[in-house]
Tab-separated table of C-alpha atoms (C1' of nucleotides) in Angstrom:
chain	number	residue	atom	x	y	z
M	515	UNK	CA	-87.301	-90.808	56.237
M	516	UNK	CA	-87.210	-87.398	57.882
M	517	UNK	CA	-84.879	-86.384	55.082
M	518	UNK	CA	-87.580	-86.991	52.491
M	519	UNK	CA	-90.292	-85.204	54.433
M	520	UNK	CA	-88.039	-82.302	55.231
M	521	UNK	CA	-87.129	-81.687	51.606
M	522	UNK	CA	-90.720	-82.054	50.479
M	523	UNK	CA	-92.072	-79.511	52.954
M	524	UNK	CA	-89.386	-77.028	52.066
M	525	UNK	CA	-90.134	-77.467	48.374
M	526	UNK	CA	-93.852	-76.924	48.961
M	527	UNK	CA	-93.046	-73.736	50.827
M	528	UNK	CA	-90.809	-72.470	48.055
M	529	UNK	CA	-93.422	-73.321	45.439
M	530	UNK	CA	-96.199	-71.636	47.390
M	531	UNK	CA	-94.098	-68.570	48.003
M	532	UNK	CA	-93.100	-68.354	44.348
M	533	UNK	CA	-96.682	-68.388	43.165
M	534	UNK	CA	-97.851	-65.793	45.683
M	535	UNK	CA	-94.887	-63.453	45.209
M	536	UNK	CA	-95.337	-63.814	41.480
M	537	UNK	CA	-98.993	-62.824	41.625
M	538	UNK	CA	-98.884	-60.091	44.244
M	539	UNK	CA	-95.329	-58.906	44.672
M	540	UNK	CA	-93.397	-58.887	47.921
M	541	UNK	CA	-95.511	-56.541	49.980
M	542	UNK	CA	-98.768	-57.808	48.573
M	543	UNK	CA	-97.911	-61.380	49.471
M	544	UNK	CA	-98.934	-62.418	52.952
M	545	UNK	CA	-97.367	-65.138	55.032
M	546	UNK	CA	-100.866	-66.479	55.584
M	547	UNK	CA	-101.484	-67.048	51.887
M	548	UNK	CA	-98.091	-68.595	51.321
M	549	UNK	CA	-98.569	-71.188	54.046
M	550	UNK	CA	-102.071	-71.871	52.791
M	551	UNK	CA	-100.807	-72.759	49.323
M	552	UNK	CA	-97.978	-74.762	50.810
M	553	UNK	CA	-100.498	-76.553	53.057
M	554	UNK	CA	-98.447	-75.845	56.125
M	555	UNK	CA	-98.959	-73.966	59.391
M	556	UNK	CA	-97.221	-70.748	60.134
M	557	UNK	CA	-94.458	-71.781	62.512
M	558	UNK	CA	-93.388	-74.357	59.955
M	559	UNK	CA	-92.390	-71.536	57.660
M	560	UNK	CA	-90.279	-70.038	60.435
M	561	UNK	CA	-88.810	-73.442	61.107
M	562	UNK	CA	-87.448	-73.592	57.568
M	563	UNK	CA	-86.724	-69.923	56.932
M	564	UNK	CA	-85.707	-67.037	59.140
M	565	UNK	CA	-88.628	-64.892	58.021
M	566	UNK	CA	-90.512	-63.643	54.993
M	567	UNK	CA	-87.469	-61.814	53.772
M	568	UNK	CA	-85.265	-64.887	54.031
M	569	UNK	CA	-87.744	-66.950	52.064
M	570	UNK	CA	-87.897	-64.284	49.386
M	571	UNK	CA	-84.147	-63.906	49.224
M	572	UNK	CA	-83.666	-67.638	48.878
M	573	UNK	CA	-86.196	-67.743	46.074
M	574	UNK	CA	-84.532	-64.915	44.175
M	575	UNK	CA	-80.994	-66.210	44.445
M	576	UNK	CA	-81.945	-69.801	43.628
M	577	UNK	CA	-83.974	-68.797	40.593
M	578	UNK	CA	-81.391	-66.392	39.328
M	579	UNK	CA	-78.375	-68.616	39.833
M	580	UNK	CA	-80.038	-71.498	38.055
M	581	UNK	CA	-81.092	-69.344	35.136
M	582	UNK	CA	-77.697	-67.709	34.914
M	583	UNK	CA	-75.936	-71.068	34.952
M	584	UNK	CA	-78.144	-72.288	32.126
M	585	UNK	CA	-77.292	-69.196	30.142
M	586	UNK	CA	-73.594	-69.816	30.574
M	587	UNK	CA	-73.987	-73.471	29.660
M	588	UNK	CA	-75.881	-72.569	26.539
M	589	UNK	CA	-73.035	-70.340	25.426
M	590	UNK	CA	-70.294	-72.913	25.993
M	591	UNK	CA	-68.712	-73.913	22.734
M	592	UNK	CA	-70.874	-71.678	20.580
M	593	UNK	CA	-68.867	-69.272	18.454
M	594	UNK	CA	-69.945	-66.146	16.664
M	595	UNK	CA	-71.993	-63.312	18.074
M	596	UNK	CA	-75.177	-64.102	16.214
M	597	UNK	CA	-75.060	-67.762	17.135
M	598	UNK	CA	-74.341	-66.949	20.774
M	599	UNK	CA	-77.238	-64.522	20.991
M	600	UNK	CA	-79.475	-67.155	19.442
M	601	UNK	CA	-78.345	-69.724	21.979
M	602	UNK	CA	-79.056	-67.271	24.759
M	603	UNK	CA	-82.534	-66.363	23.647
M	604	UNK	CA	-83.386	-69.981	22.922
M	605	UNK	CA	-82.671	-70.941	26.522
M	606	UNK	CA	-84.448	-67.892	27.892
M	607	UNK	CA	-87.585	-68.571	25.863
M	608	UNK	CA	-87.529	-72.296	26.593
M	609	UNK	CA	-87.278	-71.585	30.313
M	610	UNK	CA	-90.169	-69.169	30.117
M	611	UNK	CA	-92.338	-71.644	28.247
M	612	UNK	CA	-91.737	-74.523	30.644
M	613	UNK	CA	-91.801	-72.583	33.910
M	614	UNK	CA	-93.356	-69.180	33.283
M	615	UNK	CA	-93.615	-68.286	36.960
M	616	UNK	CA	-89.881	-68.318	37.531
M	617	UNK	CA	-89.204	-66.072	34.550
M	618	UNK	CA	-91.966	-63.694	35.555
M	619	UNK	CA	-90.819	-63.646	39.114
M	620	UNK	CA	-87.289	-62.658	38.200
M	621	UNK	CA	-88.422	-59.930	35.840
M	622	UNK	CA	-90.872	-58.548	38.378
M	623	UNK	CA	-88.144	-58.432	40.980
M	624	UNK	CA	-85.780	-56.762	38.598
M	625	UNK	CA	-88.309	-54.161	37.496
M	626	UNK	CA	-89.850	-53.533	40.890
M	627	UNK	CA	-89.595	-50.206	42.720
M	628	UNK	CA	-86.263	-49.814	44.503
M	629	UNK	CA	-87.637	-50.055	48.024
M	630	UNK	CA	-90.288	-52.675	47.441
M	631	UNK	CA	-89.397	-55.702	49.482
M	632	UNK	CA	-86.134	-56.221	51.346
M	633	UNK	CA	-83.337	-53.764	50.789
M	634	UNK	CA	-81.041	-56.236	49.034
M	635	UNK	CA	-79.466	-55.393	45.730
M	636	UNK	CA	-81.751	-56.608	43.026
M	637	UNK	CA	-79.877	-54.269	40.752
M	638	UNK	CA	-76.837	-56.480	41.172
M	639	UNK	CA	-78.626	-59.433	39.582
M	640	UNK	CA	-79.780	-57.344	36.689
M	641	UNK	CA	-76.295	-56.091	36.155
M	642	UNK	CA	-74.775	-59.535	36.213
M	643	UNK	CA	-77.001	-60.647	33.401
M	644	UNK	CA	-76.417	-57.411	31.564
M	645	UNK	CA	-72.692	-57.927	31.989
M	646	UNK	CA	-72.946	-61.343	30.390
M	647	UNK	CA	-74.716	-59.942	27.362
M	648	UNK	CA	-72.446	-56.908	27.184
M	649	UNK	CA	-69.460	-59.260	27.050
M	650	UNK	CA	-71.019	-60.990	24.050
M	651	UNK	CA	-71.426	-57.638	22.373
M	652	UNK	CA	-67.840	-56.652	23.093
M	653	UNK	CA	-66.596	-59.879	21.551
M	654	UNK	CA	-68.762	-59.283	18.530
M	655	UNK	CA	-67.366	-55.809	18.067
M	656	UNK	CA	-63.780	-56.946	18.423
M	657	UNK	CA	-64.390	-59.776	15.981
M	658	UNK	CA	-65.778	-57.272	13.503
M	659	UNK	CA	-69.146	-59.009	13.511
M	660	UNK	CA	-70.885	-55.988	15.025
M	661	UNK	CA	-70.626	-52.493	13.638
M	662	UNK	CA	-69.621	-50.947	16.944
M	663	UNK	CA	-71.153	-48.692	19.527
M	664	UNK	CA	-71.272	-49.007	23.285
M	665	UNK	CA	-71.476	-52.702	24.280
M	666	UNK	CA	-73.641	-51.894	27.273
M	667	UNK	CA	-76.120	-49.965	25.162
M	668	UNK	CA	-76.303	-52.882	22.752
M	669	UNK	CA	-76.806	-55.259	25.680
M	670	UNK	CA	-79.602	-53.104	27.080
M	671	UNK	CA	-81.267	-53.058	23.706
M	672	UNK	CA	-81.039	-56.804	23.281
M	673	UNK	CA	-82.232	-57.570	26.799
M	674	UNK	CA	-85.107	-55.175	26.308
M	675	UNK	CA	-86.153	-56.846	23.119
M	676	UNK	CA	-86.008	-60.245	24.824
M	677	UNK	CA	-87.558	-59.303	28.171
M	678	UNK	CA	-90.408	-57.401	26.616
M	679	UNK	CA	-91.518	-60.571	24.891
M	680	UNK	CA	-91.271	-62.519	28.133
M	681	UNK	CA	-93.362	-59.886	29.929
M	682	UNK	CA	-95.857	-59.945	27.088
M	683	UNK	CA	-96.262	-63.670	27.529
M	684	UNK	CA	-96.763	-63.156	31.238
M	685	UNK	CA	-99.652	-60.844	30.467
M	686	UNK	CA	-101.192	-63.024	27.778
M	687	UNK	CA	-100.101	-66.610	28.330
M	688	UNK	CA	-101.472	-67.797	25.007
M	689	UNK	CA	-98.569	-66.021	23.343
M	690	UNK	CA	-95.948	-68.615	22.365
M	691	UNK	CA	-92.254	-67.956	22.773
M	692	UNK	CA	-91.100	-70.425	20.142
M	693	UNK	CA	-87.465	-71.046	19.281
M	694	UNK	CA	-88.221	-69.668	15.824
M	695	UNK	CA	-89.440	-66.392	17.307
M	696	UNK	CA	-86.218	-66.198	19.275
M	697	UNK	CA	-84.135	-66.703	16.153
M	698	UNK	CA	-86.151	-64.080	14.301
M	699	UNK	CA	-85.620	-61.587	17.104
M	700	UNK	CA	-81.869	-62.103	16.998
M	701	UNK	CA	-81.912	-61.654	13.241
M	702	UNK	CA	-83.949	-58.498	13.742
M	703	UNK	CA	-81.400	-57.242	16.230
M	704	UNK	CA	-78.509	-58.051	13.918
M	705	UNK	CA	-79.930	-57.069	10.546
M	706	UNK	CA	-82.409	-54.356	11.501
M	707	UNK	CA	-86.025	-53.857	10.628
M	708	UNK	CA	-85.634	-51.816	7.471
M	709	UNK	CA	-86.179	-53.343	4.091
M	710	UNK	CA	-83.158	-54.690	2.290
M	711	UNK	CA	-82.770	-51.919	-0.232
M	712	UNK	CA	-79.474	-50.197	0.502
M	713	UNK	CA	-80.010	-46.982	2.390
M	714	UNK	CA	-78.410	-44.085	0.502
P	180	UNK	CA	-108.849	-17.888	47.368
P	181	UNK	CA	-110.140	-21.311	48.341
P	182	UNK	CA	-109.672	-22.307	44.711
P	183	UNK	CA	-105.950	-21.738	44.923
P	184	UNK	CA	-105.531	-23.546	48.205
P	185	UNK	CA	-107.662	-26.416	47.084
P	186	UNK	CA	-105.623	-27.024	43.954
P	187	UNK	CA	-102.374	-26.669	45.829
P	188	UNK	CA	-103.288	-29.209	48.477
P	189	UNK	CA	-104.438	-31.689	45.859
P	190	UNK	CA	-101.228	-31.200	43.917
P	191	UNK	CA	-99.154	-31.789	47.019
P	192	UNK	CA	-101.061	-34.989	47.679
P	193	UNK	CA	-100.547	-36.215	44.134
P	194	UNK	CA	-96.866	-35.357	44.269
P	195	UNK	CA	-96.384	-37.090	47.605
P	196	UNK	CA	-98.265	-40.152	46.447
P	197	UNK	CA	-96.269	-40.314	43.227
P	198	UNK	CA	-92.970	-40.297	45.046
P	199	UNK	CA	-94.003	-42.926	47.585
P	200	UNK	CA	-95.669	-45.237	45.062
P	201	UNK	CA	-92.646	-44.843	42.852
P	202	UNK	CA	-90.249	-45.859	45.612
P	203	UNK	CA	-92.230	-48.618	47.287
P	204	UNK	CA	-94.948	-49.784	44.949
P	205	UNK	CA	-98.650	-49.804	45.740
P	206	UNK	CA	-98.716	-52.214	48.653
P	207	UNK	CA	-95.469	-50.955	50.108
P	208	UNK	CA	-96.732	-47.387	50.139
P	209	UNK	CA	-98.603	-46.387	53.274
P	210	UNK	CA	-101.185	-43.664	53.586
P	211	UNK	CA	-99.210	-42.375	56.538
P	212	UNK	CA	-96.099	-41.757	54.497
P	213	UNK	CA	-97.983	-40.176	51.637
P	214	UNK	CA	-99.663	-37.625	53.877
P	215	UNK	CA	-96.360	-36.961	55.599
P	216	UNK	CA	-94.680	-36.023	52.326
P	217	UNK	CA	-97.709	-34.009	51.283
P	218	UNK	CA	-97.623	-32.261	54.689
P	219	UNK	CA	-101.270	-32.979	55.247
P	220	UNK	CA	-103.293	-34.886	57.826
P	221	UNK	CA	-105.057	-38.119	57.039
P	222	UNK	CA	-108.660	-37.027	56.652
P	223	UNK	CA	-107.497	-34.451	54.130
P	224	UNK	CA	-106.507	-37.257	51.833
P	225	UNK	CA	-109.971	-38.764	52.146
P	226	UNK	CA	-111.461	-35.376	51.555
P	227	UNK	CA	-109.810	-35.165	48.143
P	228	UNK	CA	-109.838	-38.834	47.152
P	229	UNK	CA	-112.132	-41.735	47.877
P	230	UNK	CA	-109.335	-43.886	49.234
P	231	UNK	CA	-105.819	-45.131	48.549
P	232	UNK	CA	-106.988	-46.948	45.453
P	233	UNK	CA	-108.688	-43.856	44.056
P	234	UNK	CA	-105.569	-41.786	44.557
P	235	UNK	CA	-103.491	-44.408	42.809
P	236	UNK	CA	-105.906	-44.763	39.941
P	237	UNK	CA	-106.013	-41.029	39.396
P	238	UNK	CA	-102.231	-40.909	39.352
P	239	UNK	CA	-101.959	-43.699	36.807
P	240	UNK	CA	-104.558	-42.388	34.413
P	241	UNK	CA	-103.351	-38.787	34.605
P	242	UNK	CA	-99.730	-39.756	34.015
P	243	UNK	CA	-100.545	-42.131	31.222
P	244	UNK	CA	-102.960	-39.897	29.390
P	245	UNK	CA	-100.557	-36.996	29.457
P	246	UNK	CA	-97.678	-39.101	28.203
P	247	UNK	CA	-99.802	-40.700	25.527
P	248	UNK	CA	-101.053	-37.335	24.323
P	249	UNK	CA	-97.482	-36.079	24.065
P	250	UNK	CA	-96.574	-39.127	22.020
P	251	UNK	CA	-99.403	-38.487	19.608
P	252	UNK	CA	-98.502	-34.822	19.338
P	253	UNK	CA	-94.913	-35.675	18.601
P	254	UNK	CA	-96.006	-37.869	15.717
P	255	UNK	CA	-98.275	-35.299	14.136
P	256	UNK	CA	-96.959	-34.220	10.787
P	257	UNK	CA	-93.885	-36.419	10.869
P	258	UNK	CA	-93.636	-38.764	7.913
P	259	UNK	CA	-91.558	-41.886	7.433
P	260	UNK	CA	-91.203	-44.746	9.848
P	261	UNK	CA	-87.677	-43.950	10.953
P	262	UNK	CA	-88.478	-40.303	11.563
P	263	UNK	CA	-91.637	-41.183	13.460
P	264	UNK	CA	-89.815	-43.632	15.696
P	265	UNK	CA	-87.186	-41.002	16.350
P	266	UNK	CA	-89.835	-38.472	17.277
P	267	UNK	CA	-91.393	-40.976	19.636
P	268	UNK	CA	-88.211	-41.887	21.428
P	269	UNK	CA	-87.126	-38.276	21.634
P	270	UNK	CA	-90.261	-37.382	23.550
P	271	UNK	CA	-90.041	-40.460	25.744
P	272	UNK	CA	-86.435	-39.756	26.669
P	273	UNK	CA	-87.052	-36.060	27.196
P	274	UNK	CA	-89.957	-36.830	29.505
P	275	UNK	CA	-87.824	-39.254	31.459
P	276	UNK	CA	-84.998	-36.764	31.823
P	277	UNK	CA	-87.182	-33.936	33.055
P	278	UNK	CA	-89.540	-35.938	35.285
P	279	UNK	CA	-87.977	-39.327	35.946
P	280	UNK	CA	-90.489	-40.274	38.599
P	281	UNK	CA	-93.445	-40.230	36.252
P	282	UNK	CA	-91.707	-42.436	33.703
P	283	UNK	CA	-90.552	-44.851	36.372
P	284	UNK	CA	-93.945	-44.941	37.952
P	285	UNK	CA	-95.663	-45.881	34.717
P	286	UNK	CA	-93.139	-48.581	33.893
P	287	UNK	CA	-93.346	-50.018	37.401
P	288	UNK	CA	-97.099	-50.158	37.161
P	289	UNK	CA	-96.967	-51.754	33.764
P	290	UNK	CA	-94.414	-54.360	34.835
P	291	UNK	CA	-95.854	-55.048	38.255
P	292	UNK	CA	-97.344	-58.397	39.254
P	293	UNK	CA	-100.913	-58.806	38.025
P	294	UNK	CA	-102.574	-58.643	41.434
P	295	UNK	CA	-100.381	-56.017	43.019
P	296	UNK	CA	-102.478	-53.022	43.815
P	297	UNK	CA	-106.055	-52.506	42.707
P	298	UNK	CA	-107.550	-54.923	40.231
P	299	UNK	CA	-107.818	-52.415	37.401
P	300	UNK	CA	-106.481	-53.203	33.975
P	301	UNK	CA	-102.946	-51.948	33.825
P	302	UNK	CA	-102.533	-54.254	30.857
P	303	UNK	CA	-104.903	-52.025	28.954
P	304	UNK	CA	-102.560	-49.068	29.239
P	305	UNK	CA	-99.613	-51.120	28.097
P	306	UNK	CA	-101.565	-52.323	25.125
P	307	UNK	CA	-102.661	-48.852	24.115
P	308	UNK	CA	-99.092	-47.706	23.869
P	309	UNK	CA	-98.110	-50.913	22.120
P	310	UNK	CA	-100.949	-50.392	19.675
P	311	UNK	CA	-99.637	-46.941	18.851
P	312	UNK	CA	-96.190	-48.306	18.069
P	313	UNK	CA	-97.569	-51.300	16.219
P	314	UNK	CA	-99.494	-48.937	13.983
P	315	UNK	CA	-96.247	-47.157	13.130
P	316	UNK	CA	-94.717	-50.479	12.218
P	317	UNK	CA	-97.659	-51.447	10.048
P	318	UNK	CA	-97.384	-48.194	8.155
P	319	UNK	CA	-93.672	-48.760	7.708
P	320	UNK	CA	-94.250	-52.203	6.290
P	321	UNK	CA	-96.946	-51.041	3.920
P	322	UNK	CA	-94.757	-48.186	2.782
P	323	UNK	CA	-91.959	-50.643	2.069
P	324	UNK	CA	-89.715	-48.944	4.587
P	325	UNK	CA	-89.645	-51.995	6.839
P	326	UNK	CA	-88.759	-55.470	5.641
P	327	UNK	CA	-91.855	-57.070	7.101
P	328	UNK	CA	-92.736	-59.383	9.944
P	329	UNK	CA	-95.429	-59.131	12.570
P	330	UNK	CA	-96.044	-55.464	13.473
P	331	UNK	CA	-96.786	-56.351	17.067
P	332	UNK	CA	-93.540	-58.244	17.436
P	333	UNK	CA	-91.659	-55.294	15.991
P	334	UNK	CA	-93.490	-52.986	18.380
P	335	UNK	CA	-92.617	-55.173	21.356
P	336	UNK	CA	-89.000	-55.186	20.299
P	337	UNK	CA	-88.868	-51.427	19.905
P	338	UNK	CA	-90.665	-50.724	23.188
P	339	UNK	CA	-88.340	-53.138	24.918
P	340	UNK	CA	-85.294	-51.417	23.553
P	341	UNK	CA	-86.674	-48.063	24.670
P	342	UNK	CA	-88.093	-49.062	28.053
P	343	UNK	CA	-84.995	-50.949	29.051
P	344	UNK	CA	-83.003	-47.772	28.775
P	345	UNK	CA	-85.563	-45.883	30.815
P	346	UNK	CA	-85.442	-48.546	33.517
P	347	UNK	CA	-81.668	-48.466	33.427
P	348	UNK	CA	-81.758	-44.754	34.088
P	349	UNK	CA	-84.118	-45.335	36.957
P	350	UNK	CA	-81.579	-47.651	38.524
P	351	UNK	CA	-78.573	-45.446	37.861
P	352	UNK	CA	-79.747	-41.859	37.521
P	353	UNK	CA	-76.387	-40.607	36.288
P	354	UNK	CA	-77.114	-42.355	32.995
P	355	UNK	CA	-78.206	-39.733	30.474
P	356	UNK	CA	-80.988	-40.358	28.014
P	357	UNK	CA	-79.850	-37.838	25.424
P	358	UNK	CA	-81.691	-37.170	22.175
P	359	UNK	CA	-78.608	-38.499	20.379
P	360	UNK	CA	-78.863	-41.804	22.214
P	361	UNK	CA	-82.484	-42.008	21.171
P	362	UNK	CA	-81.591	-41.413	17.538
P	363	UNK	CA	-78.844	-44.032	17.728
P	364	UNK	CA	-81.255	-46.568	19.175
P	365	UNK	CA	-83.718	-46.028	16.358
P	366	UNK	CA	-80.908	-46.405	13.849
P	367	UNK	CA	-79.873	-49.589	15.632
P	368	UNK	CA	-83.421	-50.853	15.419
P	369	UNK	CA	-83.685	-49.980	11.751
P	370	UNK	CA	-80.246	-50.931	10.490
P	371	UNK	CA	-79.234	-53.683	12.899
P	372	UNK	CA	-76.133	-54.167	14.966
P	373	UNK	CA	-74.052	-56.143	12.509
P	374	UNK	CA	-71.198	-54.568	10.662
P	375	UNK	CA	-71.867	-53.325	7.172
P	376	UNK	CA	-69.847	-55.997	5.410
P	377	UNK	CA	-72.260	-58.346	3.661
P	378	UNK	CA	-72.961	-61.398	5.745
P	379	UNK	CA	-71.757	-64.720	4.223
V	844	DG	C1'	-124.323	-10.342	63.449
V	845	DT	C1'	-125.542	-14.680	61.877
V	846	DC	C1'	-125.409	-18.639	58.944
V	847	DT	C1'	-123.391	-21.842	55.781
V	848	DA	C1'	-120.083	-24.552	53.676
V	849	DG	C1'	-115.597	-25.826	52.406
V	850	DA	C1'	-111.112	-27.178	54.338
V	851	DC	C1'	-109.145	-29.204	57.851
V	852	DC	C1'	-108.218	-31.141	62.719
V	853	DT	C1'	-107.863	-34.805	66.907
V	854	DA	C1'	-108.901	-39.127	68.301
V	855	DC	C1'	-110.363	-43.375	67.458
V	856	DC	C1'	-111.890	-47.973	65.059
V	857	DG	C1'	-111.499	-52.925	63.493
V	858	DT	C1'	-108.540	-55.770	60.669
V	859	DT	C1'	-104.529	-57.796	59.088
V	860	DC	C1'	-99.934	-57.973	59.259
V	861	DG	C1'	-95.251	-60.537	60.500
V	862	DG	C1'	-93.573	-63.100	64.164
V	863	DT	C1'	-93.311	-66.113	68.630
V	864	DA	C1'	-93.989	-68.945	73.037
V	865	DA	C1'	-94.709	-73.243	74.529
V	866	DG	C1'	-96.090	-77.642	74.080
V	867	DC	C1'	-97.217	-82.283	71.375
V	868	DC	C1'	-95.767	-86.422	69.054
V	869	DG	C1'	-93.366	-90.184	66.866
V	870	DG	C1'	-89.142	-92.613	65.804
V	871	DG	C1'	-84.182	-93.841	66.682
V	872	DG	C1'	-80.365	-94.436	69.910
V	873	DT	C1'	-78.884	-96.356	74.140
R	1203	DA	C1'	-87.809	-98.104	79.543
R	1204	DC	C1'	-86.004	-93.902	78.774
R	1205	DC	C1'	-84.713	-89.788	76.582
R	1206	DC	C1'	-83.967	-86.766	72.866
R	1207	DC	C1'	-84.733	-84.226	68.987
R	1208	DG	C1'	-86.604	-83.052	64.543
R	1209	DG	C1'	-90.949	-81.715	62.720
R	1210	DC	C1'	-95.027	-79.923	63.741
R	1211	DT	C1'	-99.227	-77.917	66.445
R	1212	DT	C1'	-102.485	-74.342	68.941
R	1213	DA	C1'	-102.800	-69.992	70.699
R	1214	DC	C1'	-101.225	-65.754	71.155
R	1215	DC	C1'	-98.660	-60.923	70.600
R	1216	DG	C1'	-97.676	-55.923	69.419
R	1217	DA	C1'	-97.467	-53.018	65.512
R	1218	DA	C1'	-98.965	-51.079	61.399
R	1219	DC	C1'	-102.400	-50.891	58.294
R	1220	DG	C1'	-106.647	-48.377	55.767
R	1221	DG	C1'	-110.451	-45.833	57.062
R	1222	DT	C1'	-113.941	-42.864	59.900
R	1223	DA	C1'	-116.705	-40.149	63.462
R	1224	DG	C1'	-117.285	-35.848	64.956
R	1225	DG	C1'	-115.720	-31.372	66.040
R	1226	DT	C1'	-113.093	-26.748	64.719
R	1227	DC	C1'	-111.906	-22.840	62.140
R	1228	DT	C1'	-112.276	-19.469	58.635
R	1229	DA	C1'	-114.190	-16.871	54.761
R	1230	DG	C1'	-117.853	-15.274	52.169
R	1231	DA	C1'	-123.203	-14.468	51.667
R	1232	DC	C1'	-126.887	-12.066	53.340
DNA sequence: GTCTAGACCTACCGTTCGGTAAGCCGGGGT
DNA sequence: ACCCCGGCTTACCGAACGGTAGGTCTAGAC
């Protein structure tokens, strides 16, 4: 029975910390508020985690690894650049809709000032995701599906297009990130915004 | 002569605050470090600004208003959606290259957690810029230059594509945001990433 | 020479922060 | 009956925080 209680308390702590970090950022979040939301006293936090930084680090890596794994799963077996991008954005949007805090949290961490919070390499996480997308772009170019250009630039553009919509939802939660919107965004990325009349 | 000294001290304070806020975020920035970089004692800060929040607010509004004005100037007299987008991104990239801290600062503020720092409406600033871009898109649609779709969605996509490159430069300063890159990004946005061969 | 006011200083305040020492308590093993 | 240990408690700590009281110094007005 201790097993059950142990896991539950830890989960409450992680949930409380996620919501506070998500609202106030690392430095703005206080241990006192985290334990309040987790309905736990202070030393309990230090029983489960080394310190504030450890709790934060755990939260970041867990959230990121799970999201990243889902991205990779979504791509398995899907062929074609356009279809793969659609699979990617579908998962990203679905995740955001069903657990907005996690998505927000990761984006806030990624976009936060370099020295906010612990000194660990948030940039590394951003780059891993970017690398995944850049690989898609490279495949697309080699397959002749994409016109060309720098794969990393294309990846930045696509991630920007996707993340900006996720951030927008964070700021106005009534905005819906539907699968259809995701598909439209990929089509926009692939086909461009200009009207169909042939340019020149 | 007091006039000169007065302005200089205030400028040093603003510059110091900008660099600290930019590195550590609002909550991570301490008054002590700001005054250290400004080479000023503490009460001097409170002589020029009401408090930490006032200093921050001044910095945000000044930076934003100047950037926004430059955007509007850049658009004056330019016709055609593609050309207007190119003018916009050229100014944004040029600003980032010549004063990276200001650009970073604004993006960090815009993307920061909702309750980090003072309770003022950072969302409002984001929306003003988005409104500017959305208006461009609306014009483009009405002029038949753009295929259609929701102007706000198009604006989000374009801002994402642009901001993501600015953030990327913030994280690896050796990345260059050249005018040519800006033009290429607009062309990417307009024409899409897919190769020219007709799909299907 | 005296006064005033703007620009700035030293020294201090109360609060909140992250973190810890030391002990309580209940259940399982022996 | 005993102990042990995992999970938790109350009570406390030093440090850093944002902010202020009150005095000093200098330059210009008269």
